[in-house]
Amino acid sequence: MKTTSFGEWVLYGGICAYLLTLLVMPSQLWLGFTINALIVAILSVAWNLLGGFGGQMSFGHAALFGTGAYVTAMLQVRWGINPWLAAVAAIVAATAVAGFIAALSFRYGLRGSYFALVTLAFAEVLRILASSFEISGGGQGILVPYKAGLANFQFADRSTTYALVLFLVVVAMLITLAVQRSRFGAYLIAIRENEEAAKALGIDTFRTKVLAMMLSGAIGGAAGVAYLQTYLFIDAPIAFGSTMSIEALLGPIIGGAGTVWGPLVGTLIIHGLGETAKHLVSGAPGLNLVLYGVVLMVILRYLPDGIVGLARRIGPRRAAPTAMPEDR
Amino acid sequence: MWSLVLPAILGGLTTGAIYALVALGLTLIYGVLHIINFAHGSLLMLALYGVYFLYAILGIDPYLALLIVVPVFFVLGYVLQRGVISVFSLGKEQNVLLVTLALAIIIDNLALYFWTSDTRTISLPYAYTMVEIGPAFIPLPRVIAFVAALVAAVILWLIMSRTRLGKAIRAVAIEKRGAELVGIDVDHTYAMCFGIGTACVAAAACLLLPTFYVTPQVGYAFVLVAFTTVVLGGMGSFMGALVSGLLLGVIEALCGLFLGESLGQIGIFLAFILILLFRPSGLFGRRAA
């Protein structure tokens, strides 16, 4: 078992302390910001499964997020289906969309830049479709009527929403941990490091990548459901636009791709930075995104393992950190 | 029927010529550097603003602006590649993709900050001069754009096939280390490529603005179409980029005609997905991806 470094204890401890404090002592000011960051973090965890562990960078994870959000919204508003059932259906739908995209792309051997582009194109097709048809609300989007209550999956109290979103993040990270420690995770990492060699060793690379994308789709769909139930509104640019796809990959790459904590760490840090920038320079649309871009470039240049990689190097070294999970 | 379809096809061809010109720059950068330049659309947006301000403030005609904007963007592209992209990506392919993505985010949002999201247009005295081609009437600037795109493709082809620089570029594209061994400055050649690719975008901007508009988001719409054009034509193929740019312009115009204006672009993206899936080496590509 690889040891956790001092820097990691401090980093993870700090984040847990912040998130738990907010759970015990809710502050409206911080809750709004943190709920938003955590929803993005769920999508980032989803991206990390395929992009971080499997090395298949998707530039269109909004397709999965948006499917989750739209399917929940449409089932509730158009057909009056119970939100919890709609949520389940949405996650199934996002998994199916992910499986479809992955099966088509990987069947034809797309990788690297080609995979990034085809996922982006899928998200773009869904964006145009969602804004073109009456059933998905066209250009106006879908507004879910506000009826607070457990049965409606809506909560009058923000801290309840927060607890729910935090719970989803924890579940998503536990799934990542389980993947990392499983044979399946080892296959994924092998594919990332050298796909030809992985294939030569008898790994079914196609099946592994499609399964990873489907798992990613389920979690990404859940992020979409969480978004919809929190803000009760969705439209095509939010759901399928490039911003969400970019946010999905910023967290893991800045935090540390292919690590359990990376997506959460990265998302919280960039959202914190963005929020600070908003307060310092008020009335400046897009300036937080400029900052995200700069941070991304600096991380790529100086911290290829992200913030988590940096934390791993801080403190007394007991064992050489390895990227590989232990073999069972 | 034909009286509707033929004008749509001709209009599509003129739009397609602009797509082709944008894609020519992208395909040059891809063909040599083997990188996907996400910032390509953002550079187009910057060039469009350049042309806009030259006209709005100094009253310089967009076609005259070619002489200013193209060299400036050549230098900008050169510096971007040599000073930013190669430095921050450490030369890794996956990182280059992300660095150009980061550049796109930065440029787009700085433009949003400085110039707001207002849609800006210029009105030229000759913008509505119509040229009669068969049953169709095409605005003069679009005819000029169509011819200029063809000329640009020929110039690029001449540079690549007849000059020392073109020879060096081709050598680096085929075998980077070998080119280095025989004394070609690889970093310089990379940056020259990026510069020429960016100059193409600047030329496209000059030809586009008379019949188009500029907003900070305008690049995003073009960048996906440009990728489609490049992939359809075969990564790195000039002839392919030209033909597929024209083809996509027509596909978009016909989808817009038959499915409605808002669904016009969906034809392009569906074509993109289909090409990537069934023929990733493109219509004119020699090697499989």
Coordinates of C-alpha atoms in Angstrom, one line a residue:
Chain A
M1 CA 0.0 0.0 0.0
K2 CA 1.4 3.3 -0.9
T3 CA 1.7 5.8 1.9
T4 CA -0.1 9.1 2.1
S5 CA 2.4 12.0 2.3
F6 CA 2.2 14.8 4.8
G7 CA 1.2 17.2 2.0
E8 CA -1.7 15.0 1.0
W9 CA -3.0 14.8 4.7
V10 CA -3.0 18.5 4.9
L11 CA -4.7 19.0 1.5
Y12 CA -7.4 16.4 2.0
G13 CA -7.8 17.3 5.7
G14 CA -8.3 20.9 4.8
I15 CA -10.9 20.1 2.2
C16 CA -12.8 17.7 4.5
A17 CA -12.7 20.2 7.3
Y18 CA -14.2 22.9 5.0
L19 CA -16.9 20.7 3.6
L20 CA -17.8 19.3 7.0
T21 CA -17.9 22.7 8.7
L22 CA -20.3 23.9 6.0
L23 CA -22.5 20.8 6.8
V24 CA -22.6 21.6 10.5
M25 CA -22.7 25.4 10.3
P26 CA -24.4 26.3 7.1
S27 CA -23.6 29.8 5.7
Q28 CA -25.8 31.0 2.8
L29 CA -22.8 32.9 1.3
W30 CA -20.6 29.8 1.1
L31 CA -23.3 27.2 0.4
G32 CA -24.3 28.7 -3.0
F33 CA -20.8 28.7 -4.2
T34 CA -19.9 25.2 -2.8
I35 CA -23.0 23.5 -4.2
N36 CA -22.2 24.7 -7.7
A37 CA -18.6 23.6 -7.3
L38 CA -19.6 20.2 -6.0
I39 CA -22.0 19.6 -8.9
V40 CA -19.2 20.3 -11.3
A41 CA -16.9 18.1 -9.2
I42 CA -19.3 15.2 -9.8
L43 CA -18.9 15.7 -13.5
S44 CA -15.1 16.0 -13.1
V45 CA -15.0 12.7 -11.2
A46 CA -16.9 11.2 -14.2
W47 CA -14.4 12.7 -16.7
N48 CA -11.5 11.5 -14.6
L49 CA -12.5 7.8 -14.8
L50 CA -12.1 7.7 -18.6
G51 CA -9.8 10.7 -19.1
G52 CA -7.6 10.4 -16.1
F53 CA -7.3 6.6 -15.6
G54 CA -7.9 5.5 -19.2
G55 CA -6.1 8.4 -20.9
Q56 CA -9.0 9.0 -23.3
M57 CA -9.6 12.8 -23.2
S58 CA -13.2 13.7 -23.9
F59 CA -13.9 17.3 -24.9
G60 CA -17.7 16.7 -24.8
H61 CA -18.6 15.5 -21.4
A62 CA -21.4 18.1 -21.5
A63 CA -23.3 15.5 -23.6
L64 CA -23.6 13.2 -20.6
F65 CA -24.3 16.0 -18.1
G66 CA -26.9 17.5 -20.4
T67 CA -28.6 14.2 -21.1
G68 CA -29.0 13.7 -17.4
A69 CA -30.4 17.1 -16.8
Y70 CA -32.7 17.2 -19.9
V71 CA -34.1 13.7 -19.4
T72 CA -35.1 14.4 -15.8
A73 CA -36.6 17.7 -16.7
M74 CA -38.5 16.4 -19.7
L75 CA -39.9 13.3 -17.9
Q76 CA -41.1 15.5 -14.9
V77 CA -42.5 18.5 -16.8
R78 CA -43.9 16.8 -20.0
W79 CA -45.1 13.5 -18.6
G80 CA -45.5 14.2 -14.8
I81 CA -43.2 11.4 -13.8
N82 CA -42.0 11.3 -10.2
P83 CA -38.6 13.1 -10.0
W84 CA -36.8 10.2 -8.3
L85 CA -37.9 7.8 -11.0
A86 CA -37.0 10.5 -13.6
A87 CA -33.6 10.7 -12.0
V88 CA -33.0 7.0 -12.4
A89 CA -34.2 7.1 -16.0
A90 CA -31.9 10.1 -16.7
I91 CA -28.9 8.2 -15.3
V92 CA -29.8 5.2 -17.4
A93 CA -30.1 7.5 -20.5
A94 CA -26.8 9.2 -19.9
T95 CA -25.1 5.7 -19.5
A96 CA -26.7 4.7 -22.8
V97 CA -25.6 7.9 -24.6
A98 CA -22.0 7.3 -23.2
G99 CA -22.1 3.7 -24.4
F100 CA -23.3 4.8 -27.8
I101 CA -20.6 7.5 -28.2
A102 CA -17.9 5.2 -26.9
A103 CA -18.9 2.1 -28.9
L104 CA -19.0 4.1 -32.1
S105 CA -15.7 6.0 -31.5
F106 CA -13.6 3.1 -30.2
R107 CA -15.0 0.6 -32.7
Y108 CA -13.3 2.7 -35.4
G109 CA -10.1 3.1 -33.3
L110 CA -10.4 6.8 -32.6
R111 CA -8.0 8.0 -30.0
G112 CA -6.2 11.1 -28.9
S113 CA -7.3 14.3 -30.7
Y114 CA -9.8 12.4 -32.8
F115 CA -11.7 11.1 -29.7
A116 CA -11.6 14.6 -28.2
L117 CA -13.1 16.0 -31.4
V118 CA -15.8 13.4 -31.9
T119 CA -17.1 13.8 -28.3
L120 CA -17.2 17.6 -28.9
A121 CA -19.2 17.1 -32.0
F122 CA -21.7 14.8 -30.2
A123 CA -22.2 17.4 -27.5
E124 CA -22.7 20.0 -30.3
V125 CA -25.3 17.9 -32.1
L126 CA -27.2 17.4 -28.9
R127 CA -27.1 21.2 -28.2
I128 CA -28.6 22.0 -31.6
L129 CA -31.3 19.3 -31.2
A130 CA -32.2 20.4 -27.7
S131 CA -32.7 24.0 -28.8
S132 CA -34.6 23.1 -32.0
F133 CA -37.5 21.0 -30.7
E134 CA -40.7 22.0 -28.8
I135 CA -40.5 18.9 -26.5
S136 CA -37.2 20.0 -25.1
G137 CA -38.3 23.6 -24.6
G138 CA -36.6 24.9 -27.7
G139 CA -34.5 28.1 -27.2
Q140 CA -36.2 28.8 -23.9
G141 CA -35.2 25.7 -22.1
I142 CA -37.2 23.9 -19.4
L143 CA -38.3 25.4 -16.1
V144 CA -39.3 22.8 -13.4
P145 CA -42.2 24.1 -11.1
Y146 CA -41.0 24.7 -7.6
K147 CA -42.7 22.3 -5.2
A148 CA -40.4 21.6 -2.2
G149 CA -40.6 18.2 -0.6
L150 CA -38.8 15.0 -0.3
A151 CA -41.2 13.3 -2.8
N152 CA -40.4 16.0 -5.3
F153 CA -36.6 15.7 -4.9
Q154 CA -36.6 19.5 -4.1
F155 CA -35.5 21.0 -0.9
A156 CA -36.5 24.4 0.5
D157 CA -33.4 24.3 2.7
R158 CA -30.2 24.9 0.9
S159 CA -28.2 22.9 3.4
T160 CA -30.2 19.8 2.6
T161 CA -29.4 20.2 -1.1
Y162 CA -25.8 20.6 -0.1
A163 CA -25.8 17.4 2.0
L164 CA -27.3 15.6 -1.0
V165 CA -24.7 16.9 -3.5
L166 CA -21.9 16.2 -1.1
F167 CA -23.2 12.7 -0.7
L168 CA -23.1 12.2 -4.5
V169 CA -19.5 13.5 -4.6
V170 CA -18.5 11.0 -1.9
V171 CA -20.2 8.1 -3.7
A172 CA -18.6 9.1 -7.0
M173 CA -15.2 9.2 -5.3
L174 CA -15.8 5.9 -3.7
I175 CA -16.6 4.5 -7.1
T176 CA -13.3 5.9 -8.4
L177 CA -11.4 4.3 -5.4
A178 CA -13.1 1.0 -6.2
V179 CA -12.1 1.3 -9.8
Q180 CA -8.5 2.2 -8.9
R181 CA -8.1 -0.8 -6.7
S182 CA -9.8 -3.3 -9.2
R183 CA -8.4 -5.3 -12.0
F184 CA -10.6 -3.1 -14.3
G185 CA -8.7 0.0 -13.1
A186 CA -5.4 -1.7 -13.8
Y187 CA -6.6 -2.4 -17.3
L188 CA -7.5 1.2 -17.8
I189 CA -4.2 2.5 -16.6
A190 CA -2.4 -0.1 -18.8
I191 CA -4.4 1.3 -21.8
R192 CA -3.4 4.8 -20.9
E193 CA 0.3 4.0 -20.6
N194 CA 0.5 1.9 -23.8
E195 CA -2.6 0.6 -25.6
E196 CA -0.8 -1.7 -28.0
A197 CA 1.1 -3.4 -25.1
A198 CA -2.2 -3.7 -23.1
K199 CA -3.8 -5.4 -26.1
A200 CA -0.8 -7.7 -26.6
L201 CA -1.2 -8.8 -22.9
G202 CA -4.7 -9.9 -23.7
I203 CA -6.7 -7.0 -22.3
D204 CA -10.0 -6.4 -24.2
T205 CA -9.2 -2.7 -24.7
F206 CA -12.4 -1.9 -26.6
R207 CA -14.6 -3.4 -23.8
T208 CA -12.6 -1.8 -21.1
K209 CA -12.9 1.7 -22.7
V210 CA -16.6 1.4 -23.4
L211 CA -17.3 0.3 -19.9
A212 CA -15.3 3.1 -18.4
M213 CA -17.2 5.6 -20.6
M214 CA -20.5 4.1 -19.5
L215 CA -19.6 4.4 -15.8
S216 CA -18.5 7.9 -16.6
G217 CA -21.8 8.5 -18.3
A218 CA -23.8 7.3 -15.2
I219 CA -21.9 9.6 -12.9
G220 CA -22.0 12.5 -15.4
G221 CA -25.7 11.9 -15.8
A222 CA -26.1 12.1 -12.0
A223 CA -24.3 15.5 -12.1
G224 CA -26.9 16.7 -14.6
V225 CA -29.7 15.4 -12.4
A226 CA -28.2 17.2 -9.4
Y227 CA -27.9 20.4 -11.4
L228 CA -31.5 20.3 -12.5
Q229 CA -32.9 19.5 -9.1
T230 CA -30.8 22.3 -7.6
Y231 CA -31.5 25.1 -10.0
L232 CA -34.8 23.8 -11.5
F233 CA -33.9 25.1 -14.9
I234 CA -32.0 23.9 -17.9
D235 CA -31.4 25.2 -21.4
A236 CA -29.3 24.0 -24.3
P237 CA -26.2 26.2 -23.8
I238 CA -25.9 25.3 -20.1
A239 CA -26.5 21.6 -20.7
F240 CA -24.6 20.9 -23.8
G241 CA -22.4 24.0 -24.3
S242 CA -18.6 24.0 -24.3
T243 CA -18.3 25.6 -20.9
M244 CA -19.5 22.5 -19.1
S245 CA -17.3 20.2 -21.2
I246 CA -14.3 22.4 -20.4
E247 CA -15.1 22.6 -16.7
A248 CA -15.4 18.8 -16.6
L249 CA -11.7 18.4 -17.7
L250 CA -10.3 21.4 -15.8
G251 CA -10.9 19.9 -12.4
P252 CA -9.0 16.6 -13.0
I253 CA -6.2 18.1 -14.9
I254 CA -5.6 20.9 -12.4
G255 CA -6.2 18.7 -9.4
G256 CA -4.4 15.7 -10.7
A257 CA -5.7 13.4 -13.5
G258 CA -6.0 9.7 -12.6
T259 CA -6.2 10.3 -8.8
V260 CA -9.2 9.8 -6.5
W261 CA -9.0 13.3 -5.0
G262 CA -7.8 15.2 -8.1
P263 CA -11.2 16.2 -9.6
L264 CA -12.6 17.5 -6.2
V265 CA -9.3 19.3 -5.3
G266 CA -9.0 20.9 -8.8
T267 CA -12.7 21.9 -9.0
L268 CA -12.8 23.5 -5.6
I269 CA -9.5 25.4 -6.2
I270 CA -10.5 26.8 -9.6
H271 CA -14.0 27.7 -8.4
G272 CA -12.5 29.3 -5.3
L273 CA -10.1 31.3 -7.5
G274 CA -12.9 32.3 -9.9
E275 CA -15.2 33.4 -7.1
T276 CA -12.4 35.5 -5.6
A277 CA -11.7 37.1 -8.9
K278 CA -15.4 37.9 -9.3
H279 CA -15.4 39.7 -5.9
L280 CA -12.1 41.6 -6.7
V281 CA -13.1 42.8 -10.2
S282 CA -16.9 43.1 -10.1
G283 CA -18.9 43.3 -13.3
A284 CA -16.4 41.5 -15.4
P285 CA -18.0 38.7 -17.3
G286 CA -15.7 35.9 -18.3
L287 CA -12.8 37.1 -16.3
N288 CA -12.9 34.0 -14.1
L289 CA -12.7 31.8 -17.2
V290 CA -9.6 33.8 -18.3
L291 CA -8.1 32.8 -14.9
Y292 CA -9.1 29.2 -15.5
G293 CA -7.2 29.2 -18.8
V294 CA -4.1 30.7 -17.2
V295 CA -4.1 28.2 -14.3
L296 CA -4.5 25.4 -16.8
M297 CA -1.5 26.5 -18.8
V298 CA 0.7 27.0 -15.7
I299 CA -0.3 23.6 -14.3
L300 CA 0.5 21.9 -17.6
R301 CA 3.9 23.6 -17.7
Y302 CA 5.0 23.3 -14.1
L303 CA 2.8 20.6 -12.4
P304 CA 2.0 17.8 -14.8
D305 CA 0.7 15.7 -11.9
G306 CA -1.6 18.5 -10.7
I307 CA -2.1 19.8 -7.2
V308 CA -2.3 16.3 -5.8
G309 CA 1.0 15.4 -7.4
L310 CA 2.5 18.5 -5.7
A311 CA 1.0 17.5 -2.3
R312 CA 2.5 14.0 -2.7
R313 CA 6.0 15.5 -2.9
I314 CA 5.6 17.5 0.2
G315 CA 6.7 15.9 3.5
P316 CA 9.0 13.1 4.5
R317 CA 9.2 10.4 1.8
R318 CA 8.6 7.0 3.0
A319 CA 7.9 5.1 -0.2
A320 CA 8.4 6.0 -3.8
P321 CA 5.0 7.2 -5.0
T322 CA 3.8 4.9 -7.8
A323 CA 1.0 5.5 -10.3
M324 CA 0.1 1.8 -10.4
P325 CA -2.4 0.3 -8.0
E326 CA -1.3 -2.7 -6.1
D327 CA -2.0 -6.0 -7.8
R328 CA -4.4 -8.3 -6.1
Chain B
M1 CA -37.5 23.5 -57.2
W2 CA -34.2 24.2 -59.0
S3 CA -34.8 27.9 -58.6
L4 CA -34.5 27.4 -54.8
V5 CA -31.9 24.7 -54.7
L6 CA -29.4 26.2 -57.2
P7 CA -29.1 29.6 -55.4
A8 CA -28.7 27.7 -52.1
I9 CA -25.9 25.6 -53.6
L10 CA -24.1 28.7 -55.0
G11 CA -24.6 30.6 -51.7
G12 CA -23.2 27.5 -49.9
L13 CA -20.2 27.4 -52.2
T14 CA -19.3 31.0 -51.2
T15 CA -19.7 30.2 -47.5
G16 CA -17.7 27.0 -48.1
A17 CA -14.9 29.1 -49.6
I18 CA -14.4 30.8 -46.2
Y19 CA -14.6 27.5 -44.4
A20 CA -11.9 26.3 -46.7
L21 CA -9.7 29.2 -46.1
V22 CA -10.0 28.9 -42.3
A23 CA -9.4 25.1 -42.7
L24 CA -6.3 25.6 -44.9
G25 CA -4.5 27.3 -42.0
L26 CA -5.7 24.5 -39.6
T27 CA -4.6 21.7 -41.9
L28 CA -1.2 23.2 -42.4
I29 CA -0.7 23.4 -38.6
Y30 CA -2.0 19.9 -38.2
G31 CA -0.1 18.4 -41.1
V32 CA 3.2 19.6 -39.8
L33 CA 3.0 20.0 -36.1
H34 CA 0.5 17.1 -35.7
I35 CA -1.4 19.2 -33.2
I36 CA -5.0 20.3 -33.1
N37 CA -5.1 24.0 -32.7
F38 CA -8.2 24.8 -30.6
A39 CA -7.3 28.5 -30.6
H40 CA -7.8 28.7 -34.4
G41 CA -11.3 30.0 -34.1
S42 CA -10.3 32.5 -31.4
L43 CA -7.6 33.8 -33.7
L44 CA -10.2 34.2 -36.4
M45 CA -12.3 36.2 -33.9
L46 CA -9.4 38.4 -33.0
A47 CA -8.7 39.0 -36.7
L48 CA -12.3 39.9 -37.3
Y49 CA -12.1 42.5 -34.5
G50 CA -8.9 43.8 -36.0
V51 CA -10.6 44.3 -39.4
Y52 CA -13.6 45.8 -37.7
F53 CA -11.7 48.4 -35.8
L54 CA -9.5 49.2 -38.8
Y55 CA -12.7 50.1 -40.6
A56 CA -14.7 51.6 -37.8
I57 CA -11.8 53.8 -36.5
L58 CA -9.5 54.4 -39.4
G59 CA -11.9 53.8 -42.2
I60 CA -9.7 51.3 -43.9
D61 CA -11.5 49.1 -46.4
P62 CA -11.5 45.4 -45.3
Y63 CA -9.8 44.3 -48.6
L64 CA -7.1 46.9 -48.1
A65 CA -6.8 45.7 -44.5
L66 CA -5.5 42.4 -45.9
L67 CA -2.2 44.1 -46.3
I68 CA -2.0 45.0 -42.6
V69 CA -3.9 42.2 -40.8
V70 CA -2.2 39.3 -42.6
P71 CA 1.4 40.2 -41.8
V72 CA 0.5 41.2 -38.2
F73 CA -1.2 37.8 -37.7
F74 CA 1.6 36.0 -39.3
V75 CA 3.9 37.4 -36.6
L76 CA 1.4 36.8 -33.9
G77 CA 1.1 33.1 -34.9
Y78 CA 4.9 32.8 -35.0
V79 CA 5.3 34.3 -31.5
L80 CA 2.4 32.2 -30.1
Q81 CA 3.9 29.0 -31.2
R82 CA 7.5 29.7 -30.3
G83 CA 6.9 31.7 -27.2
V84 CA 3.7 30.2 -25.7
I85 CA 2.5 26.9 -27.1
S86 CA 5.9 25.1 -27.3
V87 CA 7.0 26.5 -23.9
F88 CA 3.8 25.5 -22.0
S89 CA 3.2 22.2 -23.6
L90 CA 6.7 20.8 -23.2
G91 CA 6.2 19.3 -26.6
K92 CA 3.7 16.6 -25.6
E93 CA 0.8 16.1 -28.0
Q94 CA -1.9 15.8 -25.3
N95 CA -0.6 18.9 -23.7
V96 CA -0.6 20.9 -26.9
L97 CA -4.3 20.2 -27.3
L98 CA -4.9 21.5 -23.7
V99 CA -2.6 24.5 -24.1
T100 CA -4.4 25.6 -27.3
L101 CA -7.7 25.0 -25.5
A102 CA -6.5 27.2 -22.6
L103 CA -5.4 29.9 -25.1
A104 CA -8.9 29.8 -26.7
I105 CA -10.6 30.2 -23.3
I106 CA -8.3 33.1 -22.5
I107 CA -8.6 34.9 -25.8
D108 CA -12.4 34.5 -26.0
N109 CA -13.1 35.7 -22.6
L110 CA -10.6 38.6 -22.8
A111 CA -12.5 39.7 -25.9
L112 CA -15.8 39.4 -24.0
Y113 CA -14.3 41.6 -21.2
F114 CA -12.9 44.3 -23.4
W115 CA -15.4 44.4 -26.3
T116 CA -18.6 43.0 -24.6
S117 CA -20.9 40.5 -26.3
D118 CA -22.4 43.0 -28.7
T119 CA -22.7 41.9 -32.2
R120 CA -20.8 44.3 -34.5
T121 CA -21.1 44.7 -38.2
I122 CA -19.8 47.1 -40.8
S123 CA -21.8 48.4 -43.7
L124 CA -19.8 48.8 -46.9
P125 CA -21.3 50.8 -49.9
Y126 CA -20.8 47.8 -52.2
A127 CA -22.0 45.1 -49.7
Y128 CA -25.3 44.7 -51.5
T129 CA -24.1 44.8 -55.0
M130 CA -25.4 41.7 -56.5
V131 CA -23.8 39.5 -59.1
E132 CA -26.1 37.5 -61.3
I133 CA -25.0 33.9 -61.7
G134 CA -27.6 31.9 -63.6
P135 CA -30.8 32.0 -61.5
A136 CA -29.0 33.2 -58.4
F137 CA -28.0 36.6 -57.1
I138 CA -24.9 36.5 -55.0
P139 CA -23.5 39.6 -53.1
L140 CA -20.3 40.8 -54.6
P141 CA -18.2 40.4 -51.4
R142 CA -19.1 36.7 -51.4
V143 CA -17.9 36.3 -54.9
I144 CA -14.7 38.0 -54.0
A145 CA -14.3 35.7 -51.0
F146 CA -14.8 32.7 -53.2
V147 CA -12.2 33.7 -55.7
A148 CA -9.7 34.8 -53.0
A149 CA -10.0 31.5 -51.2
L150 CA -9.0 29.7 -54.4
V151 CA -6.1 32.1 -54.9
A152 CA -5.0 31.6 -51.3
A153 CA -5.0 27.8 -51.8
V154 CA -2.8 28.2 -54.9
I155 CA -0.4 30.5 -53.1
L156 CA -0.1 28.0 -50.2
W157 CA 0.4 25.2 -52.6
L158 CA 3.2 27.1 -54.3
I159 CA 4.8 27.9 -51.0
M160 CA 4.8 24.3 -50.1
S161 CA 6.0 22.9 -53.3
R162 CA 8.3 25.5 -54.8
T163 CA 10.1 27.2 -52.0
R164 CA 12.9 26.2 -49.6
L165 CA 10.6 26.9 -46.7
G166 CA 8.0 24.6 -48.1
K167 CA 10.6 21.9 -48.6
A168 CA 11.8 22.4 -44.9
I169 CA 8.2 22.2 -43.7
R170 CA 7.5 19.0 -45.6
A171 CA 10.8 17.5 -44.3
V172 CA 9.9 18.3 -40.7
A173 CA 6.4 16.9 -41.2
I174 CA 7.7 13.6 -42.5
E175 CA 10.7 13.1 -40.2
K176 CA 11.4 15.6 -37.5
R177 CA 14.7 14.2 -36.3
G178 CA 16.0 13.5 -39.8
A179 CA 15.2 17.1 -40.7
E180 CA 17.1 18.3 -37.6
L181 CA 20.1 16.2 -38.6
V182 CA 20.4 17.8 -42.0
G183 CA 20.4 21.3 -40.4
I184 CA 16.8 22.4 -40.5
D185 CA 15.8 24.6 -37.6
V186 CA 12.8 22.7 -36.4
D187 CA 11.5 25.2 -33.9
H188 CA 11.7 27.9 -36.5
T189 CA 9.9 25.8 -39.1
Y190 CA 7.1 24.9 -36.6
A191 CA 6.6 28.6 -35.8
M192 CA 6.6 29.5 -39.5
C193 CA 3.9 27.0 -40.0
F194 CA 1.9 28.3 -37.2
G195 CA 2.4 31.8 -38.5
I196 CA 1.3 31.0 -42.1
G197 CA -1.8 29.1 -40.6
T198 CA -2.7 32.2 -38.6
A199 CA -2.2 34.4 -41.6
C200 CA -4.8 32.3 -43.5
V201 CA -7.2 33.0 -40.7
A202 CA -6.5 36.7 -40.9
A203 CA -7.1 36.6 -44.7
A204 CA -10.4 34.8 -44.0
A205 CA -11.4 37.5 -41.5
C206 CA -10.9 40.3 -44.1
L207 CA -13.0 38.4 -46.7
L208 CA -15.6 37.4 -44.1
L209 CA -16.4 40.7 -42.3
P210 CA -18.1 42.5 -45.2
T211 CA -21.0 40.0 -45.2
F212 CA -20.7 38.7 -41.6
Y213 CA -20.6 40.0 -38.0
V214 CA -18.2 39.7 -35.1
T215 CA -18.9 38.7 -31.4
P216 CA -16.5 37.2 -28.9
Q217 CA -18.2 33.8 -29.5
V218 CA -17.9 33.8 -33.3
G219 CA -14.8 31.7 -33.3
Y220 CA -16.3 28.7 -31.7
A221 CA -18.9 28.3 -34.4
F222 CA -16.1 28.3 -37.0
V223 CA -13.6 26.1 -35.2
L224 CA -15.8 23.0 -35.3
V225 CA -16.6 23.6 -38.9
A226 CA -12.9 24.0 -39.6
F227 CA -12.1 20.8 -37.9
T228 CA -14.8 19.0 -39.9
T229 CA -13.3 20.5 -43.1
V230 CA -9.8 19.3 -42.2
V231 CA -10.9 15.8 -41.2
L232 CA -13.1 15.4 -44.2
G233 CA -10.4 16.6 -46.5
G234 CA -7.7 14.4 -44.8
M235 CA -5.5 15.9 -42.2
G236 CA -2.8 17.9 -43.8
S237 CA -4.2 17.9 -47.4
F238 CA -4.6 21.3 -49.0
M239 CA -6.6 20.1 -51.9
G240 CA -8.8 18.1 -49.5
A241 CA -9.4 21.1 -47.3
L242 CA -10.4 23.2 -50.3
V243 CA -12.9 20.7 -51.7
S244 CA -14.4 19.7 -48.4
G245 CA -14.8 23.3 -47.3
L246 CA -16.9 23.9 -50.4
L247 CA -18.7 20.7 -49.9
L248 CA -19.6 21.5 -46.3
G249 CA -20.8 25.0 -47.3
V250 CA -23.2 23.3 -49.7
I251 CA -24.3 20.7 -47.1
E252 CA -25.0 23.4 -44.6
A253 CA -27.0 25.5 -47.1
L254 CA -29.1 22.5 -48.2
C255 CA -29.8 21.4 -44.6
G256 CA -30.8 24.9 -43.8
L257 CA -33.1 25.0 -46.9
F258 CA -34.8 21.6 -46.2
L259 CA -34.7 21.3 -42.4
G260 CA -35.0 25.0 -41.4
E261 CA -32.4 27.6 -40.6
S262 CA -31.7 26.5 -37.0
L263 CA -30.9 22.9 -38.0
G264 CA -28.6 23.9 -40.9
Q265 CA -25.4 23.3 -39.0
I266 CA -26.5 19.9 -37.8
G267 CA -25.7 18.5 -41.2
I268 CA -22.1 19.6 -40.7
F269 CA -21.7 17.9 -37.4
L270 CA -23.4 14.7 -38.5
A271 CA -21.1 14.7 -41.5
F272 CA -18.2 15.2 -39.0
I273 CA -19.2 12.3 -36.8
L274 CA -19.8 10.0 -39.8
I275 CA -16.4 10.9 -41.4
L276 CA -14.6 10.4 -38.1
L277 CA -16.2 7.0 -37.7
F278 CA -16.1 5.6 -41.2
R279 CA -13.2 7.3 -42.9
P280 CA -10.9 9.0 -40.3
S281 CA -8.2 9.4 -42.9
G282 CA -10.5 11.7 -44.9
L283 CA -11.5 11.8 -48.5
F284 CA -8.1 12.8 -49.7
G285 CA -6.0 11.3 -46.9
R286 CA -3.2 8.9 -47.8
R287 CA -2.6 7.3 -44.4
A288 CA -5.1 5.9 -41.9
A289 CA -5.1 7.9 -38.6

